[in-house]
Short mmCIF file of C-alpha atoms in Angstrom, two decimals:
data_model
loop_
_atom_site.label_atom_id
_atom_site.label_comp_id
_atom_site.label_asym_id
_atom_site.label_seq_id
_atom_site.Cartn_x
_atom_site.Cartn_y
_atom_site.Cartn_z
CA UNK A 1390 89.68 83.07 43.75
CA UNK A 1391 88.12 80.38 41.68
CA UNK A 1392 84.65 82.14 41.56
CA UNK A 1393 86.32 85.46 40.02
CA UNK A 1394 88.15 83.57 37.76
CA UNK A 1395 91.53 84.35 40.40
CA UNK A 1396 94.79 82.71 40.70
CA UNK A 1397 94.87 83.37 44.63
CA UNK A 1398 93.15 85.46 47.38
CA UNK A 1399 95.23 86.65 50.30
CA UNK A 1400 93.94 87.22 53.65
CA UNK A 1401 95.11 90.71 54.53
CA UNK A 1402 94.37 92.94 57.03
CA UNK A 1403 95.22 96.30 58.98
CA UNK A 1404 98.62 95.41 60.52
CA UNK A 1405 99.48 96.20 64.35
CA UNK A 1406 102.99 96.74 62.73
CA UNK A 1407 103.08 97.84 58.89
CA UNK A 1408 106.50 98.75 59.21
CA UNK A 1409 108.00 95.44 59.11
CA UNK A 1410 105.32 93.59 56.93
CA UNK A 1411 104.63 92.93 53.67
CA UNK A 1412 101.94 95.16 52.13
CA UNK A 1413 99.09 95.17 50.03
CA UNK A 1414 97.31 97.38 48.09
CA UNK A 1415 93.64 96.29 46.28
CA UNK A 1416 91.61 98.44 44.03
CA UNK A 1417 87.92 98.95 44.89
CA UNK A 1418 86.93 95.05 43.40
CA UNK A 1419 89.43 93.94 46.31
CA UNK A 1420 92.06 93.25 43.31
CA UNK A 1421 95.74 93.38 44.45
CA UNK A 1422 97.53 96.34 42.49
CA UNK A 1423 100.60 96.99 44.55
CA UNK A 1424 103.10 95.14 46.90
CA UNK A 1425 105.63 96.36 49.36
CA UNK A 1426 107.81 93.99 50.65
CA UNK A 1427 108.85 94.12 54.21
CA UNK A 1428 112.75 94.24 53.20
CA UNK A 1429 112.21 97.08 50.04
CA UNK A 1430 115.14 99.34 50.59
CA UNK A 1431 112.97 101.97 49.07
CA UNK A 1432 109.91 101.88 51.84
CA UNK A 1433 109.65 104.29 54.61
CA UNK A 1434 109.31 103.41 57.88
CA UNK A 1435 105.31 102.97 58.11
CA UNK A 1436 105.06 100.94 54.85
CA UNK A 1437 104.76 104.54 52.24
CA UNK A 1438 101.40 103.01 50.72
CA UNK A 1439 97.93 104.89 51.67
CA UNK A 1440 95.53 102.38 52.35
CA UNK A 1441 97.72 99.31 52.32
CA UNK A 1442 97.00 96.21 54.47
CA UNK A 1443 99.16 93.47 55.78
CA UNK A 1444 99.74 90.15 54.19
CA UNK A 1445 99.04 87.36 56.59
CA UNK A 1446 100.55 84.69 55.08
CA UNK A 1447 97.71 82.96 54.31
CA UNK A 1448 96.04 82.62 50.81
CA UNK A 1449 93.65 80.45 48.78
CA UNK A 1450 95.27 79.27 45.93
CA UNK A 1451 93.83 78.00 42.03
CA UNK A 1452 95.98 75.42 41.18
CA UNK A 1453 96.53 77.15 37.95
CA UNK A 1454 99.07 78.80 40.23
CA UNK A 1455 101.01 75.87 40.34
CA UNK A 1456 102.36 76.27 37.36
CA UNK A 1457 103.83 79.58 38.01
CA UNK A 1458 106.20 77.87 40.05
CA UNK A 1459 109.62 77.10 39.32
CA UNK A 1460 110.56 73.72 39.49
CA UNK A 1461 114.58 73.99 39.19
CA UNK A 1462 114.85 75.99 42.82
CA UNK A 1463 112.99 76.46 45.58
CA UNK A 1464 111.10 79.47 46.05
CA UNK A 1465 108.68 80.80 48.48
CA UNK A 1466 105.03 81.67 47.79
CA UNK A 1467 104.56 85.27 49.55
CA UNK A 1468 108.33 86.39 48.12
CA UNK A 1469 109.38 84.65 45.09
CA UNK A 1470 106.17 83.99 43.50
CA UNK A 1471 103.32 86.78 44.18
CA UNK A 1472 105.07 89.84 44.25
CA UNK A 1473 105.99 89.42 40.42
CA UNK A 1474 102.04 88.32 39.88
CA UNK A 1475 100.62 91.20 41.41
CA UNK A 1476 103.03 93.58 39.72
CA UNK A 1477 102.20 91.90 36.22
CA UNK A 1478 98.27 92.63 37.30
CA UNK A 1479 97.51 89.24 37.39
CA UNK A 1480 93.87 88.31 38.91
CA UNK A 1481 95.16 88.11 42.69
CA UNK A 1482 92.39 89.02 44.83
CA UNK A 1483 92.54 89.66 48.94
CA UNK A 1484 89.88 89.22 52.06
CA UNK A 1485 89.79 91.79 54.08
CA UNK A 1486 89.41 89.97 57.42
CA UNK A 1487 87.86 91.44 60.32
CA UNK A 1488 88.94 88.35 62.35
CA UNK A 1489 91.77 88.34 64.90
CA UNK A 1490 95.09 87.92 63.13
CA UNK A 1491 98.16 88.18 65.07
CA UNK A 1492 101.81 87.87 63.90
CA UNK A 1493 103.55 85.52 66.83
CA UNK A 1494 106.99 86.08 65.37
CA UNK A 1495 108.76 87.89 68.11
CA UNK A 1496 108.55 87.50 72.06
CA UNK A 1497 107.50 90.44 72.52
CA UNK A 1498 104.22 89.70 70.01
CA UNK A 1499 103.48 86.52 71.65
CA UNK A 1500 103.33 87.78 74.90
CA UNK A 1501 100.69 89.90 73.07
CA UNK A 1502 98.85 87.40 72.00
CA UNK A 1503 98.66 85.44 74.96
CA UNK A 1504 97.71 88.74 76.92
CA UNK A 1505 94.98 88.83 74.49
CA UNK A 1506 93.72 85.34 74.70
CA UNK A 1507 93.98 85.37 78.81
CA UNK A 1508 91.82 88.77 78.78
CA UNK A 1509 89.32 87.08 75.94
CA UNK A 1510 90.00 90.13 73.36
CA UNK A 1511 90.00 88.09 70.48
CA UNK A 1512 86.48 87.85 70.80
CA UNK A 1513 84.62 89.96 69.41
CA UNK A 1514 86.06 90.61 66.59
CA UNK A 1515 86.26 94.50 66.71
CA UNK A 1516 87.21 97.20 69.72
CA UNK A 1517 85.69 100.27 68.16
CA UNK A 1518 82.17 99.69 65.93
CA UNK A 1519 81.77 103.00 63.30
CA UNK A 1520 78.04 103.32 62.10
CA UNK A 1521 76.61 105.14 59.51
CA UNK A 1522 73.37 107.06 61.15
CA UNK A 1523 70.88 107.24 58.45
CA UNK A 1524 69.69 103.46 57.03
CA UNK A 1525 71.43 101.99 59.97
CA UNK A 1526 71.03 103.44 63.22
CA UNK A 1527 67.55 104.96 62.17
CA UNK A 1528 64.93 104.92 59.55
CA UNK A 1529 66.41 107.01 56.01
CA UNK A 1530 63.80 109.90 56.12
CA UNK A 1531 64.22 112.17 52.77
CA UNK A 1532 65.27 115.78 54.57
CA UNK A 1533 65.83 114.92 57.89
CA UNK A 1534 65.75 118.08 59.50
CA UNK A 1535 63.70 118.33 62.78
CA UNK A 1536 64.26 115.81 66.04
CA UNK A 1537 60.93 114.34 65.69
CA UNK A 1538 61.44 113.04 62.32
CA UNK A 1539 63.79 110.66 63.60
CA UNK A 1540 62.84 106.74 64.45
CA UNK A 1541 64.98 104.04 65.61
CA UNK A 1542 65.18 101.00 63.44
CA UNK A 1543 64.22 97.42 64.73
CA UNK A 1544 66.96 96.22 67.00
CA UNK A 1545 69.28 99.30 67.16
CA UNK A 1546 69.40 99.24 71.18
CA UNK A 1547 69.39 95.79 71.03
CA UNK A 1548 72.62 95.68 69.06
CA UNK A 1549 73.94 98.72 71.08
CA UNK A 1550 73.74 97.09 74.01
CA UNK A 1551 75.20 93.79 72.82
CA UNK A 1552 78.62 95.86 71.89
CA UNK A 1553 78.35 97.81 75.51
CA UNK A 1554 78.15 94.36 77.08
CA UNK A 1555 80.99 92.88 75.35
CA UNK A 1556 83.38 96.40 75.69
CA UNK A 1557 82.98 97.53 72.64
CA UNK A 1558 83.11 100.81 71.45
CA UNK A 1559 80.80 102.73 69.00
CA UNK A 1560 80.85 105.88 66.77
CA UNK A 1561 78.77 107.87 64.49
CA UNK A 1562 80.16 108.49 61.37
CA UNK A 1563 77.99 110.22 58.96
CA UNK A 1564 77.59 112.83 55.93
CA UNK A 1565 74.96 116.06 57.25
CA UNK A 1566 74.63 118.15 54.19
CA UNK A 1567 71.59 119.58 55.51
CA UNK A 1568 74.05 122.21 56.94
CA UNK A 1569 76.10 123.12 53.78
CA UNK A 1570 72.45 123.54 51.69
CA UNK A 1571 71.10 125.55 54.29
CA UNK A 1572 68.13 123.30 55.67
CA UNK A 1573 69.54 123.23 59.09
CA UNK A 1574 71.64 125.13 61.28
CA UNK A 1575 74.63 122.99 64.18
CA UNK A 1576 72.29 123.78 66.42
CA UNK A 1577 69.47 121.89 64.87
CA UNK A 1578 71.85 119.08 64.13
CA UNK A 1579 72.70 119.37 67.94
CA UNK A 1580 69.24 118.48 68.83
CA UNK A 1581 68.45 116.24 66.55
CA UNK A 1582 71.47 114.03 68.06
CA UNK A 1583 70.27 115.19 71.31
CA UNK A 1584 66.95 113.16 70.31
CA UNK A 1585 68.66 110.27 69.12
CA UNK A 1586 70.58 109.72 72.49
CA UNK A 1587 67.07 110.35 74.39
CA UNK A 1588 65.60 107.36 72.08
CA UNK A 1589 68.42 105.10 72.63
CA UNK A 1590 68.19 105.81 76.52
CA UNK A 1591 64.91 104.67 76.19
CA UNK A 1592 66.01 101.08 75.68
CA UNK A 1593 68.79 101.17 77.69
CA UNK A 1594 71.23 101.78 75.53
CA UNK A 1595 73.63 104.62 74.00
CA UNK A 1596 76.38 105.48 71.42
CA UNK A 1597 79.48 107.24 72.04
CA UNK A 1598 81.19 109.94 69.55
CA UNK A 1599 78.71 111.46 66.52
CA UNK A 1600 80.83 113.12 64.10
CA UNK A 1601 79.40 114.51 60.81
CA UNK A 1602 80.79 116.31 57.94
CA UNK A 1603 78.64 119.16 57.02
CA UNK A 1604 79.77 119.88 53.74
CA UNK A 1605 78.35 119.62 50.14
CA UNK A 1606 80.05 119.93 46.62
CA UNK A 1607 77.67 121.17 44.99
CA UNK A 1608 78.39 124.58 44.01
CA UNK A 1609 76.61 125.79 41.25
CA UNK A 1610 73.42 127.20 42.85
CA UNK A 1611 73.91 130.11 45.42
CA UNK A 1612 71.57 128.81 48.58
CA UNK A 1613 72.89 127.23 51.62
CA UNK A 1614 76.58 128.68 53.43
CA UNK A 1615 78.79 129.46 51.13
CA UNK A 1616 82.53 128.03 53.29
CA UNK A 1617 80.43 125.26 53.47
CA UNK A 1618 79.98 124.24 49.75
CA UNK A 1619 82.99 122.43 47.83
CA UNK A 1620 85.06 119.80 48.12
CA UNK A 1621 86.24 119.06 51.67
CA UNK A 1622 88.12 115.88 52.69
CA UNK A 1623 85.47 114.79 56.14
CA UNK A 1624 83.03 113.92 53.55
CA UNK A 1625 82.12 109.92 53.10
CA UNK A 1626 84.09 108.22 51.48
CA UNK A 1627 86.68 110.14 52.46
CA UNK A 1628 88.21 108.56 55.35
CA UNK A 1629 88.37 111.71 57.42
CA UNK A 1630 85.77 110.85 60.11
CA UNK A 1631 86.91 107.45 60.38
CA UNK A 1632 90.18 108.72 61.53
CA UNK A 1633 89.16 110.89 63.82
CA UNK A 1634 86.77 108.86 65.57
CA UNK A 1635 89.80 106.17 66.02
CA UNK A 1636 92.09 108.85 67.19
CA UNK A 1637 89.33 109.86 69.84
CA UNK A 1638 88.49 106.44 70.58
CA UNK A 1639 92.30 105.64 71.22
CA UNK A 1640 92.00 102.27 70.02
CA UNK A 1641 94.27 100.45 67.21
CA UNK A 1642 92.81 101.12 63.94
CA UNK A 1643 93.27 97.43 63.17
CA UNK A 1644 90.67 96.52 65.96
CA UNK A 1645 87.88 99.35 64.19
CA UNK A 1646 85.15 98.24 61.75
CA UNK A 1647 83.20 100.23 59.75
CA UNK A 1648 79.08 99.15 59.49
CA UNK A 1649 76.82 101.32 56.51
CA UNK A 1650 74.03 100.76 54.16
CA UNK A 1651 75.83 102.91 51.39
CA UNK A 1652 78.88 102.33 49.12
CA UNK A 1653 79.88 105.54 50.43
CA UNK A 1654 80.59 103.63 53.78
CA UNK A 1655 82.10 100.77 52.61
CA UNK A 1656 84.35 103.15 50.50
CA UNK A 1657 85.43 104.88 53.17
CA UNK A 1658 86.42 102.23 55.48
CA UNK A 1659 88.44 101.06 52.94
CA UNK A 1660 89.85 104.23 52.46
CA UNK A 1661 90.86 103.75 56.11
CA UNK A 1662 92.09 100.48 55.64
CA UNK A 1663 89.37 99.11 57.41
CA UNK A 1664 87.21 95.84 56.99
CA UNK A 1665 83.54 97.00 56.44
CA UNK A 1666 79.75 95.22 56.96
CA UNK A 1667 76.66 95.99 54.69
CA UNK A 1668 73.75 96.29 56.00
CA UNK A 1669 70.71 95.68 53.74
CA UNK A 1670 68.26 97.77 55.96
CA UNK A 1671 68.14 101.82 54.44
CA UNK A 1672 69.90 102.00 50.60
CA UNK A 1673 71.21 98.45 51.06
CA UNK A 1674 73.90 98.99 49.33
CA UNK A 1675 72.18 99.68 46.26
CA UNK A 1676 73.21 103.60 45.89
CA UNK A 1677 75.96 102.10 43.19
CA UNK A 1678 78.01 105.57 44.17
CA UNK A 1679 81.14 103.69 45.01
CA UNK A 1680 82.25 99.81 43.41
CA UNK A 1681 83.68 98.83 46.85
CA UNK A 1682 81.98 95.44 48.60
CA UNK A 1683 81.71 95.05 52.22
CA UNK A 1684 83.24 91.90 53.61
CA UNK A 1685 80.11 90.47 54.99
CA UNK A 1686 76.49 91.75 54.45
CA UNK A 1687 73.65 90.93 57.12
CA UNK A 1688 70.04 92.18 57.52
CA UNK A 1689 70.51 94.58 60.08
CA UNK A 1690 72.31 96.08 62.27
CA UNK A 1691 71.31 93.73 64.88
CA UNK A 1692 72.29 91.01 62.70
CA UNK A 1693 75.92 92.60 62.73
CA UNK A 1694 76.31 92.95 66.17
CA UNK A 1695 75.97 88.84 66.92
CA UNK A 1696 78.13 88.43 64.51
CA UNK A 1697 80.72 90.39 65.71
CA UNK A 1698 79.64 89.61 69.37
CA UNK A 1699 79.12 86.55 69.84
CA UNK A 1700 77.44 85.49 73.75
CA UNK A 1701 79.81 82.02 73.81
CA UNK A 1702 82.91 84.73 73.08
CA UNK A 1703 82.00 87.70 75.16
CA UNK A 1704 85.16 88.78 76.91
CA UNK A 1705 86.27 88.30 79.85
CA UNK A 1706 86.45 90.96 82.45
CA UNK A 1707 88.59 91.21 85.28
#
């Protein structure tokens, strides 16, 4: 908060129960713009706010703050006194944790808990991995379009095999507009992915669900498939294909994280309300598309994967 000149950041996340927590909203520089408190009259059931995460009661706070605070009553911090800050716009700022963070309130969420600490799934620190393909799975060739273009970055199967040993679940997420413009049919797509499973094989490893949007918006130029060209809600950083990989996955979207080299990913995952990790390997984050900031950046996606995998914190299986 102090670095950006804040009055507090909040450590929010994607709730296991948005319908009886506070919410936030923050804008693409991780600002908070909007607050839904847990006893609003006015909320629906599942919170009513697209993209909003869950306060966790837990903030860093400038203590400029302090004098905010009343001093003829008592007042509490997450009801009294940053609602009305948010709502005036003031500089409140929020993490977007990938970490484990658990509301014990009830008894039936800390039998939860304690299930999840007796079968180790606080660590690591994600149930479902999405990837981006291109830039993090394998090299960023211009025009990708035929299997043997494609090459494996350093220490993809190594990090694949790190999530497979710890029970974690991965996805392909990624934009394909090489079918929209015409430069390659499904079926080449098909076997390109076809050679991208053969590669990973090849170290041992593998990657479960690859879904692409094949769309492009560009429509002022007549090649390519025409019910393919326009706007279309799959495409990055939409949140489309982040959905529908949890939904396949059947996992709590709270438990997914989202790793990319591109805005576009980061973006997206907070479109889904997820946490998200650059990598710097592909664009490195440096397409400036999108404003949003991962949570954590690392070198690779190898890098990632012992960070959200640790070998002291693998889970335990039984």
């Amino acid at each position: 908060a102090d670095r950006r000149g804040g009055l507090a950041t909040l450590l929010v996340h994607r709730s296991s129960h948005p319908e009886d927590s506070d919410l936030v909203v923050l804008d693409d520089a991780d600002r908070a713009f909007a607050w839904s408190r847990r006893d609003d009259p006015r909320r629906s059931g599942s919170g009513g706010l697209p993209g909003a995460l869950g306060n966790a009661g837990v903030a860093v706070l400038h203590r400029d703050l302090l004098q905010r605070v009343p001093r003829d009553r008592s007042s509490d911090i997450f009801r009294d006194i940053m609602p009305p800050l948010v709502e005036a716009r003031a500089p409140v700022f929020g993490y977007r944790t990938p970490e484990y963070v658990r509301d014990m309130g009830t008894p039936p969420r800390l039998d939860a808990v304690r299930q999840d600490l007796e079968m180790g799934r606080v660590h690591p620190k994600a149930d479902l991995v999405l990837l981006d393909r291109d830039g993090v799975l394998i090299e960023d060739v211009d025009g990708l379009t035929r299997p043997e273009q494609i090459r494996l970055l350093p220490g993809t199967g190594e990090a694949l095999r790190r999530f497979a040993a710890a029970g974690v679940a991965t996805a392909v997420v990624t934009n394909q507009s090489i079918v929209a413009r015409g430069l390659a049919s499904v079926d080449d797509l098909d076997r390109i992915h076809a050679r991208l499973r053969q590669l990973l094989a090849a170290e041992g490893a593998q990657v479960g669900d690859i879904l692409y949007c094949p769309h492009h918006h560009e429509t002022h130029h007549g090649e390519g498939i025409d019910a393919l060209r326009g706007p279309c809600s799959c495409r990055k950083p939409s949140a489309e294909l982040l959905h529908r990989a949890i939904a396949a996955a059947d996992v709590p979207a709270w438990r997914a994280i989202m790793i990319g080299d591109r805005t576009s990913d980061v973006q997206a995952a907070h479109n889904a309300g997820l946490s998200a990790l650059g990598v710097d390997t592909g664009m490195g984050l440096g397409d400036d598309r999108c404003p949003a900031r991962p949570t954590f950046r690392f070198a690779d996606l190898e890098a990632a994967s012992r960070w959200l995998c640790p070998p002291a914190t693998q889970r335990r299986r039984v």
